Amino acid sequence: MSASRRSGTTDELGPDEPERDGPDGSAAGTEGSAGGSDLLAALLDGMDAALCAFDADGVVTHWNREAERILGWSAAEAVGRHGFAGWAVREADAEEVETRLMSAMQAPGRQVHEFALLTKDGGRVLVRTQSAAVRGPEGKPAGVYCAFSEVHAQIDLERSIALSEALFEDASWAVVLVDADLRPAVVNAHAARALGIGRTSVLGRPLGELLAQGVEELESALTHVLAEGAPPAPAEIWVSVRTPEGERRRCWRCGFVRLASPLAEEPVPLGVGWLFQDVTAAKQGEQEAALLRFRSNQLHRAARAAAECEDPTEAATVHLDFALAGFADHALIDRVVGGAVTDTDTDAGSGPVRLVRVAGTPSGAPGPSLPGGESGLPVRYAQGHPALQCVTRSGSVRADAGDVPAERAREWAASRQWPSDTVHALCAVLRSRGRTLGVVTFLRGAGRSAFERADAVYAEDVAVRIASALDLAGALGAE
């Protein structure tokens, strides 16, 4: 409760004033004064900070519930005492404390001090005070009010404010405050750079306008946090960010915290604090390392299996089958008709190169490579076919159907003598002992990405092993 030296509560800080009689001799404004006193008491008791007040003589006139909670002294015990000496402050410190508090009457603005106050049970509490003068009707100092709180609580508040400001200014993580409608409300500089847009331009816009892909997954995570709270661990979300240069595929490691109002009796969600960091380079490095380990293991297993084959041609198909796993949908081995082609033959233009099918995977259901070429009839490759270019150049050649309708893509594959579902092709030359023996072709359907440079390197490794096996088969046949 808030009390004063008079019975009940008062809204005055100065000495008692005589009652003012109305026209009929009754006390005027008694009902209004009582209502004002009740309102003042309610306001003082509802404050989060402890508050006390002194009149011009240093006598305590007000003491609210928070002051009672911190120090243990009730309003009835505190109001009417002169200063803090002997009860709320040690005698040795009383004079200094009173001097510093009452000096606020003559100083402009607020004065901030730290004191060690005594609790009712004899303990000591370090508090931070803010004191200021209370002016009377004529503008003269009539007393002092003093608001105080425990230092550790004040420091916690300052730390929270400092942390909030640091997160939205200097943090190396991207920080976005998302409101309950899943729209950015506050964005720090790091997040604005990650989104490829200015800090003010992003505010209030739907996430779908900022991201081309990954919006559904991100909004689902934010909705879950609003309903259930923060997840136990960070989540990695792949998104595509719209930038002036086009869409960029990024991987963000995201952490979420639900924000609730501390002023409500029950937690009311204010939004979600979304922190994320771009880990695209690290994830791509992990994926590339995992892919490299898998392909190295496949090459090792293929070499072990091929070593057990009596027929070198069978060993070549073993290498092809092991390479196909996780790499392509179909594969073909074509050998040059009439034996190997030397670099001299290629440079001299000794005539068109013709290729005969040695082995290939079935175009329908998946399965092991099937041998072919017993008839010796050349494959009907048109001039400029990627496989023929591969032989001529003695290097890898990539080909794609491009962004065309499905019917056009099937026509593109059929014209090149490939399975109808092919949209990406990679041809690697078969070289052994300085001669070109043929071509191995890897084919991918629409469900896979196009071949890249790393894929060409792997295909060339496989081609070296297949070429060695075919060269051995040709040498044994000649013998």
Coordinates of C-alpha atoms in Angstrom, one line a residue:
M1 CA 0.0 0.0 0.0
S2 CA 1.0 3.6 -0.3
A3 CA 0.5 5.7 2.8
S4 CA 1.4 9.1 4.3
R5 CA 1.8 10.7 7.6
R6 CA -1.9 11.4 7.8
S7 CA -4.4 8.6 8.1
G8 CA -5.1 6.8 4.8
T9 CA -3.3 8.0 1.7
T10 CA -2.4 11.5 0.5
D11 CA -1.5 13.0 -2.8
E12 CA 0.6 15.7 -1.2
L13 CA 4.3 15.7 -0.4
G14 CA 4.4 18.9 1.7
P15 CA 3.0 19.6 5.2
D16 CA -0.7 19.3 6.0
E17 CA -2.9 22.1 4.6
P18 CA -6.1 23.3 6.2
E19 CA -9.3 22.1 4.8
R20 CA -11.0 24.5 2.4
D21 CA -14.7 25.0 3.1
G22 CA -17.3 25.3 0.4
P23 CA -20.0 27.9 0.1
D24 CA -22.2 26.0 2.7
G25 CA -19.4 25.6 5.1
S26 CA -18.8 21.9 4.3
A27 CA -15.5 20.6 3.2
A28 CA -15.3 21.1 -0.5
G29 CA -14.0 18.5 -2.8
T30 CA -13.8 15.8 -0.1
E31 CA -15.2 13.2 -2.5
G32 CA -12.8 14.3 -5.3
S33 CA -9.8 14.3 -2.9
A34 CA -10.6 10.8 -1.7
G35 CA -10.9 9.7 -5.3
G36 CA -7.6 11.3 -6.2
S37 CA -5.9 9.7 -3.2
D38 CA -7.2 6.3 -4.2
L39 CA -6.0 6.8 -7.7
L40 CA -2.5 7.9 -6.5
A41 CA -2.3 4.9 -4.2
A42 CA -3.2 2.5 -7.1
L43 CA -0.7 4.1 -9.4
L44 CA 2.1 4.0 -6.8
D45 CA 1.4 0.4 -5.8
G46 CA 1.2 -0.7 -9.5
M47 CA 4.7 0.5 -10.3
D48 CA 7.4 -2.0 -11.1
A49 CA 10.0 0.2 -9.4
A50 CA 10.2 0.9 -5.7
L51 CA 9.2 4.4 -4.8
C52 CA 9.5 6.6 -1.7
A53 CA 9.1 10.3 -1.2
F54 CA 10.3 12.8 1.3
D55 CA 9.1 16.3 2.3
A56 CA 11.3 19.3 2.6
D57 CA 12.4 18.2 6.1
G58 CA 13.4 14.7 4.9
V59 CA 10.4 12.9 6.4
V60 CA 9.1 9.9 4.5
T61 CA 5.7 10.6 3.0
H62 CA 5.2 7.8 0.5
W63 CA 6.2 4.1 0.4
N64 CA 4.8 1.7 -2.2
R65 CA 4.5 -2.1 -2.4
E66 CA 7.6 -2.7 -4.4
A67 CA 9.7 -0.8 -1.8
E68 CA 8.1 -3.0 0.8
R69 CA 8.9 -6.1 -1.2
I70 CA 12.6 -5.2 -1.6
L71 CA 13.3 -4.0 1.9
G72 CA 10.6 -5.7 4.0
W73 CA 9.4 -2.5 5.7
S74 CA 5.7 -1.9 5.3
A75 CA 4.2 1.5 4.5
A76 CA 2.9 1.8 8.0
E77 CA 6.4 1.3 9.4
A78 CA 8.2 3.6 6.9
V79 CA 5.9 6.6 6.5
G80 CA 6.6 9.3 9.1
R81 CA 10.2 8.4 9.7
H82 CA 12.9 11.0 9.3
G83 CA 15.2 9.8 6.6
F84 CA 16.6 6.3 6.5
A85 CA 18.9 6.5 9.5
G86 CA 18.7 3.6 11.9
W87 CA 16.3 1.5 10.0
A88 CA 16.9 1.4 6.2
V89 CA 20.5 2.6 6.3
R90 CA 23.4 2.0 8.7
E91 CA 24.1 4.9 11.1
A92 CA 27.5 5.3 9.7
D93 CA 26.1 5.8 6.1
A94 CA 23.0 7.7 7.0
E95 CA 24.3 11.3 6.8
E96 CA 26.0 10.7 3.4
V97 CA 22.9 9.0 2.0
E98 CA 20.5 11.7 3.2
T99 CA 22.8 14.4 1.9
R100 CA 22.9 12.9 -1.5
L101 CA 19.2 12.2 -1.7
M102 CA 18.1 15.7 -0.5
S103 CA 20.6 17.4 -2.8
A104 CA 18.2 16.6 -5.6
M105 CA 16.0 19.4 -4.3
Q106 CA 18.5 22.0 -5.5
A107 CA 19.8 20.1 -8.6
P108 CA 18.2 20.2 -12.1
G109 CA 16.9 17.0 -13.5
R110 CA 17.4 13.6 -12.0
Q111 CA 20.2 12.4 -9.8
V112 CA 21.4 8.7 -10.0
H113 CA 23.1 7.1 -7.1
E114 CA 23.9 3.6 -5.7
F115 CA 23.4 2.9 -2.0
A116 CA 23.4 -0.1 0.3
L117 CA 20.1 -0.2 2.1
L118 CA 19.1 -2.4 5.0
T119 CA 16.2 -4.9 4.9
K120 CA 13.9 -5.4 7.8
D121 CA 15.6 -8.8 8.7
G122 CA 19.1 -7.1 8.8
G123 CA 20.3 -7.9 5.3
R124 CA 21.9 -5.5 2.9
V125 CA 20.6 -4.7 -0.6
L126 CA 22.5 -2.7 -3.2
V127 CA 20.1 -0.4 -5.0
R128 CA 20.3 2.1 -7.8
T129 CA 18.2 5.2 -7.1
Q130 CA 16.9 8.0 -9.3
S131 CA 15.8 11.1 -7.3
A132 CA 14.4 14.4 -8.4
A133 CA 12.8 17.5 -6.7
V134 CA 9.1 17.8 -6.3
R135 CA 8.0 21.4 -6.9
G136 CA 5.2 23.1 -4.9
P137 CA 2.5 25.4 -6.3
E138 CA 5.0 28.3 -6.5
G139 CA 7.7 26.3 -8.2
K140 CA 9.8 26.0 -5.0
P141 CA 11.2 22.6 -4.0
A142 CA 8.7 20.9 -1.7
G143 CA 10.4 17.6 -1.3
V144 CA 12.1 14.7 -3.2
Y145 CA 10.8 11.6 -4.8
C146 CA 13.2 8.6 -5.0
A147 CA 12.6 5.5 -7.3
F148 CA 15.0 2.6 -6.7
S149 CA 15.5 -1.0 -7.7
E150 CA 18.0 -3.7 -6.9
V151 CA 21.2 -3.2 -8.8
H152 CA 21.3 -6.7 -10.3
A153 CA 17.7 -6.2 -11.7
Q154 CA 18.8 -2.9 -13.2
I155 CA 21.9 -4.5 -14.7
D156 CA 19.8 -7.4 -16.1
L157 CA 17.5 -4.8 -17.8
E158 CA 20.5 -2.9 -19.2
R159 CA 22.1 -6.1 -20.4
S160 CA 18.8 -7.1 -22.2
I161 CA 18.6 -3.7 -23.8
A162 CA 22.3 -3.7 -24.8
L163 CA 21.9 -7.3 -26.2
S164 CA 18.9 -6.3 -28.2
E165 CA 20.7 -3.2 -29.7
A166 CA 23.8 -5.3 -30.4
L167 CA 21.9 -8.0 -32.2
F168 CA 20.2 -5.5 -34.4
E169 CA 23.3 -3.5 -35.2
D170 CA 26.6 -5.4 -34.9
A171 CA 25.7 -9.1 -34.8
S172 CA 27.6 -11.4 -37.2
W173 CA 24.4 -13.5 -37.4
A174 CA 21.4 -12.3 -39.4
V175 CA 18.6 -11.4 -37.0
V176 CA 14.9 -10.8 -38.1
L177 CA 12.0 -10.0 -35.8
V178 CA 8.9 -11.5 -37.4
D179 CA 5.5 -10.4 -36.2
A180 CA 2.5 -12.7 -35.6
D181 CA 1.5 -12.3 -39.3
L182 CA 4.9 -13.7 -40.4
R183 CA 6.1 -10.4 -41.8
P184 CA 9.5 -8.9 -40.9
A185 CA 9.2 -6.1 -38.3
V186 CA 12.8 -5.5 -37.5
V187 CA 15.8 -6.5 -39.6
N188 CA 19.5 -6.1 -38.8
A189 CA 22.1 -5.1 -41.4
H190 CA 23.4 -8.7 -41.8
A191 CA 20.0 -10.1 -42.5
A192 CA 19.3 -7.3 -45.0
R193 CA 22.4 -8.2 -47.0
A194 CA 21.5 -11.9 -46.9
L195 CA 18.0 -11.1 -48.3
G196 CA 19.5 -8.8 -50.9
I197 CA 17.4 -5.9 -50.0
G198 CA 17.5 -2.7 -47.8
R199 CA 16.6 -2.8 -44.1
T200 CA 13.6 -0.6 -44.5
S201 CA 12.4 -2.1 -47.8
V202 CA 12.0 -5.6 -46.2
L203 CA 9.7 -4.4 -43.4
G204 CA 6.1 -5.6 -43.5
R205 CA 6.5 -7.5 -46.8
P206 CA 5.4 -11.2 -47.1
L207 CA 8.3 -13.7 -47.1
G208 CA 7.1 -14.9 -50.4
E209 CA 8.2 -11.6 -52.0
L210 CA 11.7 -12.0 -50.6
L211 CA 12.3 -15.7 -51.3
A212 CA 11.7 -17.6 -54.5
Q213 CA 12.0 -21.1 -52.9
G214 CA 11.9 -22.4 -49.4
V215 CA 9.1 -20.0 -48.3
E216 CA 6.7 -22.9 -47.3
E217 CA 9.3 -24.6 -45.1
L218 CA 10.3 -21.3 -43.4
E219 CA 6.7 -20.2 -42.8
S220 CA 5.9 -23.7 -41.4
A221 CA 8.8 -23.3 -38.9
L222 CA 7.7 -19.9 -37.8
T223 CA 4.1 -21.0 -37.4
H224 CA 5.3 -23.9 -35.3
V225 CA 7.4 -21.7 -33.0
L226 CA 4.4 -19.3 -32.5
A227 CA 2.2 -22.3 -31.5
E228 CA 4.7 -24.6 -29.7
G229 CA 7.8 -22.6 -28.8
A230 CA 11.4 -22.8 -30.0
P231 CA 12.7 -26.0 -31.4
P232 CA 15.5 -27.8 -29.5
A233 CA 18.1 -27.4 -32.2
P234 CA 18.9 -25.2 -35.2
A235 CA 17.3 -26.1 -38.5
E236 CA 19.0 -25.9 -41.9
I237 CA 16.7 -24.6 -44.6
W238 CA 17.5 -24.3 -48.3
V239 CA 16.1 -21.2 -49.9
S240 CA 16.4 -19.2 -53.2
V241 CA 16.9 -15.5 -52.7
R242 CA 15.8 -13.0 -55.3
T243 CA 18.6 -10.6 -56.2
P244 CA 19.1 -8.1 -59.1
E245 CA 21.5 -10.7 -60.6
G246 CA 18.9 -13.5 -60.4
E247 CA 18.0 -16.2 -57.9
R248 CA 20.7 -17.5 -55.6
R249 CA 20.4 -20.9 -53.9
R250 CA 21.5 -20.6 -50.2
C251 CA 21.5 -22.8 -47.1
W252 CA 20.6 -21.0 -43.9
R253 CA 21.2 -22.5 -40.4
C254 CA 18.2 -21.0 -38.5
G255 CA 17.4 -20.7 -34.8
F256 CA 14.0 -19.5 -33.6
V257 CA 12.7 -18.1 -30.3
R258 CA 9.1 -17.2 -29.5
L259 CA 8.7 -13.6 -28.2
A260 CA 6.0 -13.1 -25.6
S261 CA 4.9 -9.9 -23.8
P262 CA 6.2 -9.7 -20.2
L263 CA 3.3 -7.3 -19.3
A264 CA 0.5 -9.8 -19.9
E265 CA -0.8 -12.2 -17.3
E266 CA -0.7 -15.0 -19.8
P267 CA 2.0 -15.2 -22.5
V268 CA 0.8 -13.4 -25.6
P269 CA 3.0 -14.1 -28.6
L270 CA 4.4 -11.0 -30.1
G271 CA 6.2 -12.8 -32.9
V272 CA 9.3 -14.8 -33.5
G273 CA 13.0 -13.9 -33.2
W274 CA 14.6 -15.5 -36.2
L275 CA 18.4 -15.8 -36.3
F276 CA 20.2 -17.4 -39.2
Q277 CA 23.6 -17.8 -40.7
D278 CA 24.6 -18.6 -44.3
V279 CA 26.3 -22.0 -44.3
T280 CA 26.0 -22.6 -48.1
A281 CA 29.8 -22.9 -48.6
A282 CA 30.1 -25.4 -45.7
K283 CA 27.1 -27.5 -46.8
Q284 CA 28.4 -27.6 -50.4
G285 CA 31.8 -28.6 -49.1
E286 CA 30.2 -31.4 -47.1
Q287 CA 28.2 -32.6 -50.0
E288 CA 31.2 -32.5 -52.3
A289 CA 33.3 -34.4 -49.8
A290 CA 30.6 -37.0 -49.3
L291 CA 30.2 -37.4 -53.1
L292 CA 33.9 -37.7 -53.6
R293 CA 34.1 -40.4 -50.9
F294 CA 31.2 -42.4 -52.5
R295 CA 32.7 -42.2 -56.0
S296 CA 36.2 -43.2 -54.7
N297 CA 34.6 -46.2 -53.0
Q298 CA 32.8 -47.1 -56.2
L299 CA 36.0 -46.9 -58.2
H300 CA 37.8 -49.1 -55.7
R301 CA 35.0 -51.7 -55.6
A302 CA 34.8 -51.7 -59.4
A303 CA 38.5 -52.3 -59.7
R304 CA 38.3 -55.2 -57.2
A305 CA 35.3 -56.8 -59.0
A306 CA 36.9 -56.3 -62.5
A307 CA 40.1 -58.0 -61.4
E308 CA 38.1 -61.2 -60.9
C309 CA 36.8 -61.2 -64.5
E310 CA 38.5 -63.5 -67.0
D311 CA 37.0 -61.6 -70.0
P312 CA 38.4 -58.0 -70.2
T313 CA 35.2 -56.9 -72.0
E314 CA 33.2 -58.1 -69.0
A315 CA 35.5 -56.2 -66.8
A316 CA 34.7 -53.0 -68.8
T317 CA 31.0 -53.5 -68.2
V318 CA 31.7 -54.0 -64.5
H319 CA 33.3 -50.6 -64.4
L320 CA 30.4 -49.2 -66.2
D321 CA 27.8 -50.7 -63.8
F322 CA 29.6 -49.5 -60.7
A323 CA 30.0 -46.0 -62.1
L324 CA 26.3 -45.7 -63.0
A325 CA 25.1 -45.9 -59.3
G326 CA 24.0 -42.4 -58.2
F327 CA 25.7 -40.9 -61.3
A328 CA 23.5 -41.4 -64.3
D329 CA 20.3 -43.2 -65.5
H330 CA 21.8 -44.9 -68.6
A331 CA 25.3 -45.5 -70.0
L332 CA 26.7 -46.7 -73.4
I333 CA 30.1 -47.9 -74.5
D334 CA 30.9 -47.4 -78.2
R335 CA 34.1 -48.6 -79.8
V336 CA 35.8 -47.3 -82.9
V337 CA 35.2 -49.5 -86.0
G338 CA 38.4 -50.9 -87.5
G339 CA 40.5 -50.6 -84.4
A340 CA 41.9 -47.6 -82.4
V341 CA 42.4 -44.2 -83.9
T342 CA 45.7 -42.4 -83.3
D343 CA 46.2 -38.7 -83.0
T344 CA 47.9 -38.7 -86.4
D345 CA 44.8 -40.2 -88.0
T346 CA 42.6 -37.6 -86.4
D347 CA 44.7 -34.7 -87.4
A348 CA 45.0 -35.9 -91.0
G349 CA 41.3 -36.3 -91.3
S350 CA 41.5 -39.9 -92.6
G351 CA 37.7 -40.2 -93.0
P352 CA 34.6 -40.2 -90.9
V353 CA 34.8 -42.1 -87.6
R354 CA 32.2 -44.9 -87.1
L355 CA 31.3 -46.4 -83.7
V356 CA 29.9 -49.8 -82.9
R357 CA 28.0 -50.5 -79.7
V358 CA 30.0 -52.7 -77.2
A359 CA 27.6 -52.5 -74.2
G360 CA 24.8 -50.5 -72.8
T361 CA 22.3 -50.4 -70.0
P362 CA 18.7 -51.3 -70.8
S363 CA 16.5 -48.3 -71.7
G364 CA 13.5 -49.5 -69.9
A365 CA 13.8 -51.0 -66.4
P366 CA 17.1 -50.6 -64.6
G367 CA 19.5 -53.4 -64.8
P368 CA 23.1 -54.4 -65.5
S369 CA 24.8 -53.6 -68.8
L370 CA 24.1 -55.8 -71.8
P371 CA 26.9 -56.7 -74.3
G372 CA 26.3 -55.8 -77.9
G373 CA 28.1 -55.2 -81.2
E374 CA 28.3 -58.9 -82.2
S375 CA 27.1 -58.0 -85.7
G376 CA 29.7 -55.2 -86.1
L377 CA 27.1 -52.8 -87.6
P378 CA 27.9 -49.1 -86.8
V379 CA 25.6 -47.1 -84.7
R380 CA 23.6 -44.5 -86.8
Y381 CA 25.1 -41.4 -85.3
A382 CA 24.5 -38.3 -87.4
Q383 CA 27.3 -35.9 -88.2
G384 CA 28.1 -33.6 -85.3
H385 CA 26.8 -36.2 -82.7
P386 CA 28.4 -35.6 -79.3
A387 CA 30.0 -39.0 -79.3
L388 CA 31.7 -38.3 -82.6
Q389 CA 32.8 -34.9 -81.4
C390 CA 34.3 -36.6 -78.4
V391 CA 36.4 -38.9 -80.6
T392 CA 37.5 -36.0 -82.8
R393 CA 38.5 -33.8 -79.9
S394 CA 39.9 -36.6 -77.7
G395 CA 38.1 -34.9 -74.8
S396 CA 34.8 -34.9 -72.9
V397 CA 31.7 -33.4 -74.4
R398 CA 28.5 -32.3 -72.6
A399 CA 25.1 -32.0 -74.2
D400 CA 21.6 -30.9 -73.0
A401 CA 18.1 -30.8 -74.4
G402 CA 17.6 -27.4 -72.9
D403 CA 14.5 -25.8 -71.5
V404 CA 12.0 -27.3 -74.0
P405 CA 8.7 -29.1 -73.8
A406 CA 8.8 -32.8 -73.1
E407 CA 7.9 -33.8 -76.7
R408 CA 10.7 -31.7 -78.1
A409 CA 13.1 -33.3 -75.5
R410 CA 12.0 -36.8 -76.6
E411 CA 12.7 -35.9 -80.3
W412 CA 16.1 -34.5 -79.3
A413 CA 17.0 -37.8 -77.6
A414 CA 15.7 -40.0 -80.4
S415 CA 17.6 -38.1 -83.0
R416 CA 20.8 -38.9 -81.1
Q417 CA 20.0 -42.6 -80.7
W418 CA 19.5 -42.3 -76.9
P419 CA 16.7 -43.4 -74.7
S420 CA 13.6 -41.2 -75.0
D421 CA 13.8 -39.9 -71.4
T422 CA 17.3 -38.4 -71.8
V423 CA 17.8 -34.7 -71.4
H424 CA 21.5 -34.5 -70.2
A425 CA 24.5 -36.3 -71.8
L426 CA 28.2 -36.6 -71.0
C427 CA 30.6 -38.3 -73.4
A428 CA 34.1 -39.2 -72.2
V429 CA 36.8 -40.5 -74.6
L430 CA 38.3 -44.0 -74.1
R431 CA 42.1 -43.5 -74.4
S432 CA 44.8 -46.2 -73.9
R433 CA 48.4 -46.2 -75.0
G434 CA 48.1 -42.9 -76.8
R435 CA 45.2 -44.1 -79.0
T436 CA 41.4 -43.4 -79.0
L437 CA 39.5 -46.7 -78.6
G438 CA 35.9 -45.3 -78.4
V439 CA 33.5 -43.3 -76.2
V440 CA 31.6 -44.0 -73.0
T441 CA 28.3 -42.0 -72.8
F442 CA 26.4 -41.2 -69.5
L443 CA 22.8 -40.1 -69.8
R444 CA 20.5 -38.5 -67.3
G445 CA 16.7 -38.0 -67.3
A446 CA 14.7 -34.9 -66.4
G447 CA 14.7 -35.7 -62.7
R448 CA 18.5 -35.1 -62.5
S449 CA 20.6 -32.0 -62.8
A450 CA 22.9 -31.3 -65.8
F451 CA 26.4 -32.7 -65.8
E452 CA 29.0 -30.4 -64.3
R453 CA 32.8 -30.2 -64.5
A454 CA 33.2 -32.4 -61.4
D455 CA 31.0 -35.0 -63.1
A456 CA 33.2 -34.9 -66.2
V457 CA 36.3 -35.6 -64.1
Y458 CA 34.7 -38.7 -62.6
A459 CA 33.5 -39.9 -66.0
E460 CA 37.1 -39.5 -67.3
D461 CA 38.4 -41.6 -64.4
V462 CA 35.9 -44.3 -65.3
A463 CA 36.7 -44.0 -69.0
V464 CA 40.4 -44.7 -68.3
R465 CA 39.5 -48.0 -66.6
I466 CA 37.1 -49.0 -69.3
A467 CA 39.7 -48.2 -72.0
S468 CA 42.3 -50.3 -70.3
A469 CA 40.0 -53.3 -70.2
L470 CA 39.0 -52.8 -73.9
D471 CA 42.6 -52.4 -74.9
L472 CA 43.4 -55.6 -73.1
A473 CA 40.5 -57.4 -74.8
G474 CA 41.7 -56.2 -78.2
A475 CA 45.3 -57.4 -77.5
L476 CA 44.1 -60.8 -76.4
G477 CA 41.9 -61.1 -79.5
A478 CA 44.8 -60.2 -81.8
E479 CA 46.9 -63.0 -80.2

